[in-house]
CSV table of C-alpha atoms and ligand atoms in Angstrom, one decimal:
chain,number,residue,atom,x,y,z
A,24,MET,CA,5.5,-26.3,-13.5
A,25,ALA,CA,7.6,-23.2,-13.8
A,26,GLY,CA,5.7,-20.2,-15.0
A,27,THR,CA,2.2,-21.4,-14.1
A,28,GLY,CA,2.4,-20.1,-10.6
A,29,LYS,CA,2.2,-23.6,-9.2
A,30,ILE,CA,4.6,-24.5,-6.5
A,31,GLY,CA,7.8,-25.8,-8.2
A,32,ALA,CA,8.7,-29.4,-7.5
A,33,HIS,CA,12.4,-28.6,-7.6
A,34,ARG,CA,12.3,-26.2,-4.6
A,35,ALA,CA,11.1,-26.9,-1.1
A,36,PRO,CA,7.6,-25.6,-1.4
A,37,MET,CA,6.8,-23.3,1.4
A,38,LEU,CA,4.0,-21.0,2.4
A,39,SER,CA,4.7,-17.7,3.9
A,40,VAL,CA,2.1,-15.5,5.7
A,41,VAL,CA,3.3,-12.0,6.1
A,42,VAL,CA,1.7,-9.7,8.6
A,43,PRO,CA,2.7,-6.1,9.4
A,44,CYS,CA,1.8,-5.4,13.0
A,45,TYR,CA,1.7,-2.0,14.6
A,46,ASN,CA,0.0,-1.7,18.0
A,47,GLU,CA,-1.9,-5.0,17.9
A,48,ARG,CA,-1.2,-6.6,21.2
A,49,ALA,CA,-4.8,-7.5,21.9
A,50,GLY,CA,-5.0,-9.4,18.7
A,51,VAL,CA,-1.7,-11.2,18.0
A,52,ALA,CA,-2.5,-14.4,20.0
A,53,GLU,CA,-5.7,-14.9,18.1
A,54,LEU,CA,-4.0,-14.0,14.8
A,55,HIS,CA,-1.4,-16.7,15.5
A,56,ARG,CA,-4.0,-19.2,16.5
A,57,ARG,CA,-6.1,-18.7,13.4
A,58,VAL,CA,-3.3,-18.4,10.9
A,59,SER,CA,-1.6,-21.5,12.3
A,60,ALA,CA,-4.8,-23.5,12.0
A,61,VAL,CA,-5.3,-22.6,8.3
A,62,CYS,CA,-1.6,-23.3,7.5
A,63,LEU,CA,-1.7,-26.7,9.1
A,64,GLU,CA,-4.7,-27.6,6.9
A,65,GLN,CA,-2.5,-27.0,3.9
A,66,SER,CA,0.0,-29.6,5.1
A,67,LEU,CA,2.8,-27.7,3.6
A,68,PRO,CA,5.8,-26.3,5.5
A,69,TYR,CA,4.9,-22.7,6.5
A,70,GLU,CA,6.2,-19.7,8.2
A,71,ILE,CA,4.4,-16.7,9.7
A,72,VAL,CA,6.4,-13.6,9.3
A,73,LEU,CA,5.3,-11.0,11.8
A,74,VAL,CA,6.8,-7.6,11.2
A,75,ILE,CA,6.8,-5.4,14.3
A,76,ASP,CA,6.5,-1.8,13.0
A,77,GLY,CA,7.8,0.1,16.0
A,78,ALA,CA,5.0,-0.9,18.3
A,79,THR,CA,4.6,0.8,21.7
A,80,ASP,CA,1.9,-1.3,23.4
A,81,GLY,CA,3.7,-4.6,24.1
A,82,THR,CA,3.0,-6.0,20.7
A,83,ARG,CA,6.8,-6.6,20.4
A,84,GLU,CA,7.0,-8.7,23.5
A,85,ALA,CA,3.9,-10.6,22.6
A,86,ILE,CA,5.3,-11.5,19.2
A,87,PHE,CA,8.8,-12.3,20.5
A,88,ASP,CA,7.0,-14.7,22.9
A,89,LEU,CA,5.3,-16.4,20.0
A,90,ALA,CA,8.5,-16.7,18.1
A,91,GLU,CA,10.2,-18.3,21.0
A,92,LYS,CA,7.5,-20.9,21.4
A,93,ASP,CA,6.6,-21.7,17.8
A,94,ASP,CA,9.4,-22.2,15.3
A,95,HIS,CA,7.0,-21.4,12.4
A,96,VAL,CA,7.0,-17.8,13.6
A,97,VAL,CA,9.6,-15.3,12.4
A,98,ALA,CA,9.5,-12.0,14.3
A,99,ILE,CA,11.1,-9.0,12.5
A,100,ASP,CA,11.5,-6.1,14.7
A,101,LEU,CA,11.9,-2.9,12.7
A,102,ALA,CA,14.0,0.0,14.1
A,103,ARG,CA,11.0,2.3,14.4
A,104,ASN,CA,7.5,2.9,13.0
A,105,TYR,CA,7.9,3.1,9.3
A,106,GLY,CA,4.2,2.8,8.3
A,107,HIS,CA,2.1,-0.1,7.0
A,108,GLN,CA,3.5,-0.2,3.4
A,109,ILE,CA,7.1,-0.2,4.4
A,110,ALA,CA,6.6,-2.7,7.2
A,111,LEU,CA,4.8,-5.0,4.7
A,112,SER,CA,7.7,-4.5,2.2
A,113,ALA,CA,10.1,-5.6,4.9
A,114,GLY,CA,8.2,-8.8,5.6
A,115,LEU,CA,8.0,-9.6,2.0
A,116,GLU,CA,11.7,-9.2,1.5
A,117,PHE,CA,12.4,-11.5,4.4
A,118,CYS,CA,9.9,-14.2,3.7
A,119,ARG,CA,11.0,-17.4,2.0
A,120,GLY,CA,7.8,-19.0,0.7
A,121,GLN,CA,7.0,-20.0,-2.8
A,122,ARG,CA,3.5,-18.7,-2.1
A,123,ILE,CA,2.9,-15.7,0.0
A,124,LEU,CA,-0.2,-14.6,1.8
A,125,ILE,CA,-0.4,-10.9,2.8
A,126,LEU,CA,-2.6,-10.4,5.8
A,127,ASP,CA,-3.5,-7.6,8.2
A,128,ALA,CA,-3.0,-8.2,11.9
A,129,ASP,CA,-6.5,-7.2,12.9
A,130,LEU,CA,-8.1,-10.2,11.2
A,131,GLN,CA,-10.4,-8.1,9.1
A,132,ASP,CA,-9.5,-10.3,6.2
A,133,PRO,CA,-10.3,-13.9,7.2
A,134,PRO,CA,-7.2,-16.2,6.9
A,135,GLU,CA,-9.6,-19.1,6.5
A,136,LEU,CA,-9.9,-18.1,2.8
A,137,LEU,CA,-6.4,-19.4,2.2
A,138,GLY,CA,-7.5,-22.8,1.0
A,139,ALA,CA,-9.8,-21.3,-1.6
A,140,MET,CA,-7.2,-18.8,-2.7
A,141,MET,CA,-4.6,-21.6,-3.0
A,142,ALA,CA,-7.1,-23.5,-5.2
A,143,LYS,CA,-7.5,-20.5,-7.4
A,144,MET,CA,-3.7,-20.1,-7.7
A,145,ASP,CA,-3.5,-23.8,-8.8
A,146,GLU,CA,-5.5,-22.7,-11.8
A,147,GLY,CA,-2.4,-20.9,-12.9
A,148,PHE,CA,-2.6,-17.4,-11.4
A,149,ASP,CA,0.3,-15.5,-10.0
A,150,VAL,CA,-1.7,-13.1,-7.9
A,151,VAL,CA,-5.1,-13.9,-6.2
A,152,TYR,CA,-6.2,-10.6,-4.7
A,153,GLY,CA,-9.0,-10.1,-2.3
A,154,GLN,CA,-11.8,-7.9,-3.4
A,155,ARG,CA,-14.2,-6.7,-0.7
A,156,VAL,CA,-17.8,-7.1,-1.6
A,157,LYS,CA,-19.0,-6.2,1.9
A,158,ARG,CA,-17.2,-4.3,4.7
A,159,GLU,CA,-18.4,-4.7,8.2
A,160,GLY,CA,-17.9,-2.2,11.0
A,161,GLU,CA,-16.4,0.6,8.9
A,162,SER,CA,-17.8,4.1,8.9
A,163,TRP,CA,-19.8,5.4,5.9
A,164,PHE,CA,-17.2,8.0,5.6
A,165,LYS,CA,-14.4,5.5,5.1
A,166,LEU,CA,-16.5,3.5,2.6
A,167,ALA,CA,-17.5,6.6,0.6
A,168,SER,CA,-14.0,8.1,0.6
A,169,ALA,CA,-12.4,4.8,-0.4
A,170,SER,CA,-14.9,4.3,-3.2
A,171,MET,CA,-14.3,7.9,-4.5
A,172,PHE,CA,-10.6,7.4,-4.3
A,173,TYR,CA,-10.6,4.2,-6.4
A,174,ARG,CA,-12.8,5.8,-9.0
A,175,LEU,CA,-10.6,8.9,-9.2
A,176,LEU,CA,-7.4,6.8,-9.3
A,177,GLY,CA,-8.9,4.6,-12.0
A,178,ARG,CA,-9.4,7.6,-14.3
A,179,MET,CA,-5.9,8.9,-13.8
A,180,VAL,CA,-3.8,5.8,-14.0
A,181,ASP,CA,-3.1,3.6,-17.0
A,182,VAL,CA,-2.6,0.5,-14.8
A,183,GLU,CA,-5.8,-1.2,-13.8
A,184,ILE,CA,-6.0,-1.1,-10.0
A,185,ALA,CA,-9.0,-3.1,-8.8
A,186,PRO,CA,-11.4,-1.0,-6.8
A,187,ASP,CA,-12.2,-2.2,-3.3
A,188,SER,CA,-9.0,-4.3,-3.0
A,189,GLY,CA,-6.6,-3.9,-0.2
A,190,ASP,CA,-3.3,-5.7,0.3
A,191,PHE,CA,-4.9,-9.0,1.3
A,192,ARG,CA,-3.7,-11.3,-1.5
A,193,LEU,CA,-1.9,-14.5,-2.3
A,194,MET,CA,1.2,-14.1,-4.5
A,195,SER,CA,3.5,-16.5,-6.3
A,196,ARG,CA,7.2,-16.3,-5.7
A,197,ARG,CA,7.8,-15.0,-9.2
A,198,ALA,CA,5.3,-12.1,-8.7
A,199,LEU,CA,6.9,-11.3,-5.3
A,200,ASP,CA,10.4,-11.3,-6.7
A,201,HIS,CA,9.2,-8.7,-9.3
A,202,LEU,CA,7.7,-6.6,-6.6
A,203,ILE,CA,10.8,-6.8,-4.4
A,204,ALA,CA,12.9,-5.6,-7.4
A,205,MET,CA,10.9,-2.3,-7.4
A,206,PRO,CA,13.0,0.0,-5.3
A,207,GLU,CA,10.8,3.0,-4.8
A,208,ARG,CA,10.3,4.7,-1.5
A,209,TYR,CA,6.7,5.8,-1.8
A,210,ARG,CA,5.0,2.4,-2.0
A,211,PHE,CA,1.4,1.8,-2.9
A,212,ILE,CA,1.8,-2.0,-2.9
A,213,ARG,CA,-1.5,-3.0,-4.3
A,214,GLY,CA,-0.9,-0.7,-7.3
A,215,MET,CA,2.7,-1.9,-7.8
A,216,VAL,CA,1.4,-5.5,-7.9
A,217,SER,CA,-1.1,-4.6,-10.5
A,218,TRP,CA,1.6,-2.8,-12.5
A,219,ILE,CA,3.7,-6.0,-12.7
A,220,GLY,CA,1.2,-7.8,-14.8
A,221,LEU,CA,1.3,-11.6,-15.0
A,222,ARG,CA,-1.9,-13.4,-14.4
A,223,GLN,CA,-4.0,-11.8,-11.7
A,224,VAL,CA,-7.5,-12.6,-10.6
A,225,ALA,CA,-9.9,-11.1,-8.1
A,226,PHE,CA,-11.2,-13.1,-5.2
A,227,PRO,CA,-14.4,-11.6,-3.8
A,228,TYR,CA,-14.8,-11.8,0.0
A,229,GLU,CA,-16.5,-10.1,2.9
A,230,ARG,CA,-14.4,-7.9,5.1
A,231,HIS,CA,-15.1,-8.2,8.8
A,232,ARG,CA,-14.7,-5.7,11.6
A,233,ARG,CA,-11.5,-5.5,13.5
A,234,PHE,CA,-10.9,-8.3,15.9
A,235,ALA,CA,-9.5,-5.9,18.5
A,236,GLY,CA,-8.2,-2.3,18.8
A,237,THR,CA,-8.9,0.6,16.5
A,238,THR,CA,-7.7,1.5,13.0
A,239,HIS,CA,-4.2,2.9,12.5
A,240,TYR,CA,-5.4,4.6,9.4
A,241,PRO,CA,-6.9,7.9,10.5
A,242,LEU,CA,-7.9,10.4,7.8
A,243,LYS,CA,-4.5,11.9,7.6
A,244,LYS,CA,-2.8,8.6,6.8
A,245,MET,CA,-5.5,7.7,4.3
A,246,VAL,CA,-5.0,11.0,2.5
A,247,LEU,CA,-1.2,10.4,2.4
A,248,LEU,CA,-1.7,6.9,1.0
A,249,ALA,CA,-4.0,8.4,-1.6
A,250,ILE,CA,-1.4,11.0,-2.6
A,251,ASP,CA,1.3,8.3,-2.8
A,252,ALA,CA,-1.0,6.2,-5.0
A,253,MET,CA,-1.7,9.1,-7.3
A,254,THR,CA,1.8,10.4,-7.6
A,255,SER,CA,3.5,7.1,-8.0
A,256,PHE,CA,1.3,6.0,-10.8
A,257,SER,CA,0.4,9.1,-12.6
A,258,ILE,CA,1.7,12.4,-13.8
A,259,VAL,CA,-1.7,13.6,-14.7
A,260,PRO,CA,-1.8,16.1,-11.8
A,261,LEU,CA,1.2,17.8,-13.3
A,262,ARG,CA,-0.9,18.5,-16.4
A,263,PHE,CA,-3.5,20.3,-14.3
A,264,ALA,CA,-1.3,23.4,-14.8
A,265,SER,CA,-1.8,23.5,-18.5
A,266,LEU,CA,-5.5,22.5,-18.2
A,267,LEU,CA,-6.3,25.2,-15.7
A,268,GLY,CA,-4.2,27.7,-17.7
A,269,MET,CA,-6.3,27.0,-20.8
A,270,MET,CA,-9.6,27.2,-18.8
A,271,PHE,CA,-8.7,30.5,-17.3
A,272,GLY,CA,-7.3,31.8,-20.6
A,273,LEU,CA,-10.7,31.1,-22.3
A,274,LEU,CA,-12.5,32.8,-19.4
A,275,GLY,CA,-10.1,35.7,-19.7
A,276,LEU,CA,-10.9,36.2,-23.3
A,277,VAL,CA,-14.6,36.3,-22.5
A,278,VAL,CA,-14.1,38.8,-19.8
A,279,LEU,CA,-11.8,40.8,-22.0
A,280,SER,CA,-14.4,41.1,-24.8
A,281,TYR,CA,-17.0,42.1,-22.2
A,282,THR,CA,-14.8,44.8,-20.7
A,283,LEU,CA,-13.8,46.2,-24.1
A,284,PHE,CA,-17.5,46.3,-25.1
A,285,GLU,CA,-18.4,48.2,-22.0
A,286,TRP,CA,-15.4,50.5,-22.5
A,287,SER,CA,-16.5,51.3,-26.0
A,288,ARG,CA,-19.9,52.4,-24.6
A,289,GLY,CA,-18.1,54.6,-22.1
A,290,ASN,CA,-19.3,52.5,-19.1
A,291,VAL,CA,-16.0,52.3,-17.3
A,292,LEU,CA,-16.8,51.5,-13.7
A,293,PRO,CA,-14.4,51.3,-10.7
A,294,GLY,CA,-14.8,47.5,-10.7
A,295,TRP,CA,-12.5,46.7,-7.8
A,296,THR,CA,-14.7,43.8,-6.7
A,297,SER,CA,-14.2,41.9,-9.9
A,298,LEU,CA,-10.5,42.7,-10.0
A,299,ALA,CA,-10.0,41.5,-6.5
A,300,ALA,CA,-12.0,38.3,-7.2
A,301,ILE,CA,-9.9,37.6,-10.3
A,302,MET,CA,-6.6,38.1,-8.4
A,303,LEU,CA,-7.7,35.8,-5.6
A,304,ILE,CA,-8.8,33.1,-8.0
A,305,LEU,CA,-5.6,33.3,-10.2
A,306,GLY,CA,-3.4,33.5,-7.1
A,307,SER,CA,-4.9,30.4,-5.5
A,308,VAL,CA,-4.7,28.5,-8.7
A,309,GLN,CA,-1.1,29.4,-9.2
A,310,LEU,CA,-0.3,28.3,-5.6
A,311,LEU,CA,-2.2,25.1,-6.1
A,312,VAL,CA,-0.3,24.2,-9.2
A,313,LEU,CA,3.0,25.2,-7.6
A,314,GLY,CA,2.1,22.8,-4.7
A,315,ILE,CA,1.5,19.9,-7.1
A,316,PHE,CA,4.8,20.6,-8.7
A,317,GLY,CA,6.4,20.7,-5.2
A,318,GLU,CA,4.8,17.4,-4.3
A,319,TYR,CA,6.5,15.7,-7.3
A,320,LEU,CA,9.8,17.6,-6.8
A,321,GLY,CA,9.9,16.6,-3.1
A,322,ARG,CA,9.3,13.0,-3.9
A,323,MET,CA,12.1,13.1,-6.5
A,324,TYR,CA,14.3,14.5,-3.9
A,325,MET,CA,13.5,11.8,-1.4
A,326,GLU,CA,14.0,9.1,-4.0
A,327,THR,CA,17.4,10.5,-5.0
A,328,LYS,CA,18.7,9.9,-1.5
A,329,ARG,CA,18.4,6.2,-2.1
A,330,ARG,CA,18.2,5.4,1.5
A,331,PRO,CA,17.3,1.9,2.5
A,332,LEU,CA,13.6,1.6,3.1
A,333,TYR,CA,14.0,0.4,6.7
A,334,PHE,CA,16.4,-0.8,9.3
A,335,VAL,CA,15.9,-3.9,11.3
A,336,ASN,CA,16.5,-3.9,15.1
A,337,GLY,CA,16.6,-7.7,15.3
A,338,ILE,CA,15.0,-11.0,14.2
A,339,VAL,CA,13.7,-13.6,16.6
A,340,SER,CA,13.1,-17.0,15.2
A,341,ARG,CA,13.9,-20.6,16.1
A,342,SER,CA,14.1,-21.6,12.5
A,343,GLU,CA,17.0,-19.4,11.3
A,344,PRO,CA,15.1,-17.3,8.8
A,345,ALA,CA,18.2,-16.6,6.8
A,346,GLN,CA,18.3,-20.1,5.5
A,347,GLY,CA,16.9,-20.4,2.1
A,348,LEU,CA,17.1,-16.7,1.3
A,349,PRO,CA,18.6,-15.9,-2.0
A,350,ALA,CA,22.3,-14.8,-1.9
A,351,HIS,CA,21.7,-11.2,-2.8
A,352,ARG,CA,19.2,-10.8,0.1
A,353,LEU,CA,21.7,-12.3,2.5
A,354,GLN,CA,24.4,-9.9,1.4
A,355,GLU,CA,22.0,-7.0,1.8
A,356,MET,CA,21.0,-8.2,5.3
A,357,ALA,CA,24.6,-8.5,6.3
A,358,LYS,CA,25.3,-5.0,5.1
A,359,ARG,CA,22.3,-3.6,7.0
A,360,ALA,CA,23.3,-5.4,10.1
A,361,ALA,CA,26.8,-4.0,9.8
A,362,ARG,CA,25.5,-0.5,9.4
A,363,ALA,CA,23.0,-0.8,12.2
B,424,UDP,N1,0.1,-1.1,10.4
B,424,UDP,C1,1.5,-1.0,10.5
B,424,UDP,N2,2.1,0.2,10.7
B,424,UDP,C2,1.4,1.4,10.8
B,424,UDP,C3,0.0,1.3,10.7
B,424,UDP,C4,-0.6,0.0,10.5
B,424,UDP,O1,2.2,-2.0,10.4
B,424,UDP,O2,2.0,2.4,11.0
B,424,UDP,C5,-0.5,-2.4,10.2
B,424,UDP,C6,-1.6,-2.7,11.2
B,424,UDP,O3,-1.1,-3.4,12.4
B,424,UDP,C7,-2.5,-3.7,10.4
B,424,UDP,C8,-2.3,-3.2,9.0
B,424,UDP,O4,-1.1,-2.4,9.0
B,424,UDP,O5,-2.0,-5.0,10.5
B,424,UDP,C9,-3.5,-2.4,8.6
B,424,UDP,O6,-3.8,-1.3,9.5
B,424,UDP,P1,-5.3,-1.0,10.0
B,424,UDP,O7,-6.0,-2.3,10.3
B,424,UDP,O8,-5.1,-0.1,11.1
B,424,UDP,O9,-5.9,-0.3,8.7
B,424,UDP,P2,-7.4,-0.4,8.2
B,424,UDP,O10,-7.7,-1.8,8.1
B,424,UDP,O11,-8.2,0.4,9.2
B,424,UDP,O12,-7.3,0.4,6.9
B,425,MG,MG1,-7.6,-3.1,9.5
């Protein structure tokens, strides 16, 4: 069955559910209950990888507690808050499944869809990604800005990134191994998965409101994620400079002919208003373009440091999560542990 995305008969088939958790104390018990229920229905061995992303509200203790009671739970405690995409990357690196479900801790994406997504994957897909057809309990602003963002991104990027899809998806081990092999620091995971290729299919579903707590994606983080997405998949913004240069060049020619014409008629006016306006516009355009250059330069600088994406404070699990990990992952983990 190799290559069809089906669970290979030669390896112990296992299902991993990977969940990055920030401050989600009010929701983790319910998360564990609902995810366990859907995993049991599949009658496959499974693990629930809960990544604690530097939580400060008791989420850590709650998750450790679960890991001590239930040997399906693997708790990975990161050294600090690294952000959603890095926390998710950590969970994905540690999970052992042949099929991997990515889920948010707030249960906005119903885990009960797992069965249907598994069936879809059985048809031979490597990635079954959730596509939101309806979103409950989210502000019009979030919906409008998300929609605008995906349209804009779609125009700038060669890779097709499905609009209205988040990170909620089921992946095959082969797709995940490709994703793990991508070392970049600025991670827009849904885009990276699209970029891989293989056979991917959309899975329409309704997104619910948060089970508990409030969003950890305020406007600032949303904008940062959007910038990550744009800059990691496109160099189109760098071309703004030439584009704006051409635009203003043409405008300059028009204004020049006008001024020469007026000069030939002897109508030379003081004209400081127009001069000031031109200087302001040109100045701000130059700064804007410089800023875009800086954005890319800064990212190149950060990437060249080649720091590990994250450090792990500890792992709590009754099932020895290291078992079954590929050798290179074990070596890496040992190195990290030695450094920590
Ligand atoms: N999250 C995380 N680290 C962060 C922020 C968020 O691990 O710094 C997790 C969070 O616990 C949740 C997921 O990422 O499981 C998505 O976050 P959230 O639900 O707040 O985002 P939204 O659904 O509002 O976009
Ligand atoms: Mg959410």
